[in-house]
mmCIF file of C-alpha atoms in Angstrom:
data_model
loop_
_atom_site.group_PDB
_atom_site.id
_atom_site.type_symbol
_atom_site.label_atom_id
_atom_site.label_comp_id
_atom_site.label_asym_id
_atom_site.label_seq_id
_atom_site.Cartn_x
_atom_site.Cartn_y
_atom_site.Cartn_z
ATOM 1 C CA UNK E 239 17.758 -6.264 -27.406
ATOM 2 C CA UNK E 240 17.896 -2.765 -26.434
ATOM 3 C CA UNK E 241 14.197 -2.307 -26.772
ATOM 4 C CA UNK E 242 13.708 -5.297 -24.383
ATOM 5 C CA UNK E 243 16.247 -4.150 -21.771
ATOM 6 C CA UNK E 244 14.483 -0.600 -21.853
ATOM 7 C CA UNK E 245 10.987 -2.058 -21.316
ATOM 8 C CA UNK E 246 12.375 -4.410 -18.475
ATOM 9 C CA UNK E 247 13.987 -1.216 -17.102
ATOM 10 C CA UNK E 248 10.432 0.852 -17.337
ATOM 11 C CA UNK E 249 8.617 -2.301 -15.802
ATOM 12 C CA UNK E 250 10.974 -2.099 -12.815
ATOM 13 C CA UNK E 251 10.651 1.384 -12.258
ATOM 14 C CA UNK E 252 6.820 1.158 -12.287
ATOM 15 C CA UNK E 253 7.003 -1.965 -9.848
ATOM 16 C CA UNK E 254 9.407 -0.314 -7.502
ATOM 17 C CA UNK E 255 8.411 3.278 -7.644
ATOM 18 C CA UNK E 256 4.917 3.956 -8.775
ATOM 19 C CA UNK E 257 2.969 1.009 -7.311
ATOM 20 C CA UNK E 258 4.065 1.663 -3.841
ATOM 21 C CA UNK E 259 3.345 5.575 -3.968
ATOM 22 C CA UNK E 260 -0.082 4.774 -5.438
ATOM 23 C CA UNK E 261 -0.943 2.119 -2.424
ATOM 24 C CA UNK E 262 0.408 4.851 -0.114
ATOM 25 C CA UNK E 263 -2.220 7.289 -1.515
ATOM 26 C CA UNK E 264 -4.872 5.067 -1.407
ATOM 27 C CA UNK E 265 -4.456 4.125 2.260
ATOM 28 C CA UNK E 266 -4.238 7.836 2.935
ATOM 29 C CA UNK E 267 -7.549 8.676 1.051
ATOM 30 C CA UNK E 268 -8.936 5.571 3.142
ATOM 31 C CA UNK E 269 -8.011 7.141 6.375
ATOM 32 C CA UNK E 270 -9.401 10.628 5.392
ATOM 33 C CA UNK E 271 -12.669 9.113 4.374
ATOM 34 C CA UNK E 272 -12.804 7.239 7.996
ATOM 35 C CA UNK E 273 -12.362 10.147 9.915
ATOM 36 C CA UNK E 274 -14.888 10.850 12.689
ATOM 37 C CA UNK E 275 -15.433 12.970 15.395
ATOM 38 C CA UNK E 276 -13.520 12.089 18.501
ATOM 39 C CA UNK E 277 -10.754 10.146 16.670
ATOM 40 C CA UNK E 278 -7.480 11.051 18.195
ATOM 41 C CA UNK E 279 -5.106 11.957 15.080
ATOM 42 C CA UNK E 280 -1.656 13.471 14.330
ATOM 43 C CA UNK E 281 -1.092 15.945 11.659
ATOM 44 C CA UNK E 282 1.834 16.336 9.222
ATOM 45 C CA UNK E 283 3.485 19.001 11.217
ATOM 46 C CA UNK E 284 3.070 16.758 14.511
ATOM 47 C CA UNK E 285 0.194 18.275 16.283
ATOM 48 C CA UNK E 286 -1.892 15.954 18.295
ATOM 49 C CA UNK E 287 -5.523 16.281 19.007
ATOM 50 C CA UNK E 288 -9.043 14.870 18.698
ATOM 51 C CA UNK E 289 -11.281 15.761 15.943
ATOM 52 C CA UNK E 290 -14.069 17.891 17.040
ATOM 53 C CA UNK E 291 -15.838 18.319 13.837
ATOM 54 C CA UNK E 292 -15.487 17.007 10.083
ATOM 55 C CA UNK E 293 -16.452 19.087 7.148
ATOM 56 C CA UNK E 294 -15.640 18.818 3.476
ATOM 57 C CA UNK E 295 -12.061 19.439 3.452
ATOM 58 C CA UNK E 296 -11.691 21.077 6.787
ATOM 59 C CA UNK E 297 -11.200 19.424 10.121
ATOM 60 C CA UNK E 298 -11.784 21.237 13.536
ATOM 61 C CA UNK E 299 -8.943 19.601 15.659
ATOM 62 C CA UNK E 300 -9.184 20.208 19.420
ATOM 63 C CA UNK E 301 -5.641 20.223 20.859
ATOM 64 C CA UNK E 302 -6.546 21.468 24.688
ATOM 65 C CA UNK E 303 -9.955 21.885 26.239
ATOM 66 C CA UNK E 304 -11.715 24.633 24.588
ATOM 67 C CA UNK E 305 -8.943 25.152 21.892
ATOM 68 C CA UNK E 306 -9.521 24.192 18.305
ATOM 69 C CA UNK E 307 -7.523 24.533 15.346
ATOM 70 C CA UNK E 308 -8.905 24.584 11.732
ATOM 71 C CA UNK E 309 -6.716 22.405 9.497
ATOM 72 C CA UNK E 310 -6.942 20.925 6.166
ATOM 73 C CA UNK E 311 -8.116 17.400 6.373
ATOM 74 C CA UNK E 312 -5.298 16.188 4.102
ATOM 75 C CA UNK E 313 -2.790 17.325 6.716
ATOM 76 C CA UNK E 314 -4.172 14.397 8.994
ATOM 77 C CA UNK E 315 -1.159 11.616 8.685
ATOM 78 C CA UNK E 316 -2.481 8.889 10.935
ATOM 79 C CA UNK E 317 -4.726 8.068 13.659
ATOM 80 C CA UNK E 318 -3.548 7.099 17.229
ATOM 81 C CA UNK E 319 -4.726 5.189 19.853
ATOM 82 C CA UNK E 320 -5.990 6.440 23.258
ATOM 83 C CA UNK E 321 -3.148 6.496 25.562
ATOM 84 C CA UNK E 322 -5.236 7.009 28.667
ATOM 85 C CA UNK E 323 -5.621 3.103 28.773
ATOM 86 C CA UNK E 324 -1.594 2.922 29.308
ATOM 87 C CA UNK E 325 -1.682 5.485 32.203
ATOM 88 C CA UNK E 326 -2.077 2.820 34.791
ATOM 89 C CA UNK E 327 1.111 1.200 33.768
ATOM 90 C CA UNK E 328 2.963 4.340 34.211
ATOM 91 C CA UNK E 329 3.080 3.661 37.963
ATOM 92 C CA UNK E 330 5.201 0.610 37.328
ATOM 93 C CA UNK E 331 8.665 1.096 37.151
ATOM 94 C CA UNK E 332 11.067 -1.101 34.882
ATOM 95 C CA UNK E 333 13.420 -3.229 36.658
ATOM 96 C CA UNK E 334 15.954 -2.409 33.878
ATOM 97 C CA UNK E 335 15.636 1.629 34.213
ATOM 98 C CA UNK E 336 18.561 3.294 35.314
ATOM 99 C CA UNK E 337 18.696 6.142 37.679
ATOM 100 C CA UNK E 338 21.304 8.642 36.342
ATOM 101 C CA UNK E 339 21.936 10.172 39.643
ATOM 102 C CA UNK E 340 22.980 7.022 41.291
ATOM 103 C CA UNK E 341 25.045 6.027 38.428
ATOM 104 C CA UNK E 342 27.232 9.120 38.357
ATOM 105 C CA UNK E 343 29.861 10.051 40.896
ATOM 106 C CA UNK E 344 32.053 13.135 40.909
ATOM 107 C CA UNK E 345 35.163 11.204 39.610
ATOM 108 C CA UNK E 346 33.111 10.643 36.424
ATOM 109 C CA UNK E 347 32.871 14.077 35.746
ATOM 110 C CA UNK E 348 35.165 15.770 33.119
ATOM 111 C CA UNK E 349 36.537 19.282 33.897
ATOM 112 C CA UNK E 350 36.507 21.512 30.905
ATOM 113 C CA UNK E 351 39.096 24.413 30.948
ATOM 114 C CA UNK E 352 38.344 27.757 29.270
ATOM 115 C CA UNK E 353 40.982 28.959 26.979
ATOM 116 C CA UNK E 354 39.742 32.391 26.256
#
């Protein structure tokens, strides 16, 4: 009976911990294989940029015009969509947006006394 419980626990451990991690690794490897010049990506350290050149294990990432970083291919975590398409929508203001200056009055401010 105890052996059965041990196998059930090992099976649950495998199903809940190891299988999802393997799926995540396979998805990341597929992402790395699909990288091409011009793709917009974000690295593990949070740097956004466009791929200028892809070598075996190295990617040249253009982070600003004429500025390229040499990074490990494995540090690319995801592709991002081009945000230039959304720039036209930035001119439209939300009706729900709150202007902080309109909402605050002098009565709402709290005075803090310095006790030093």
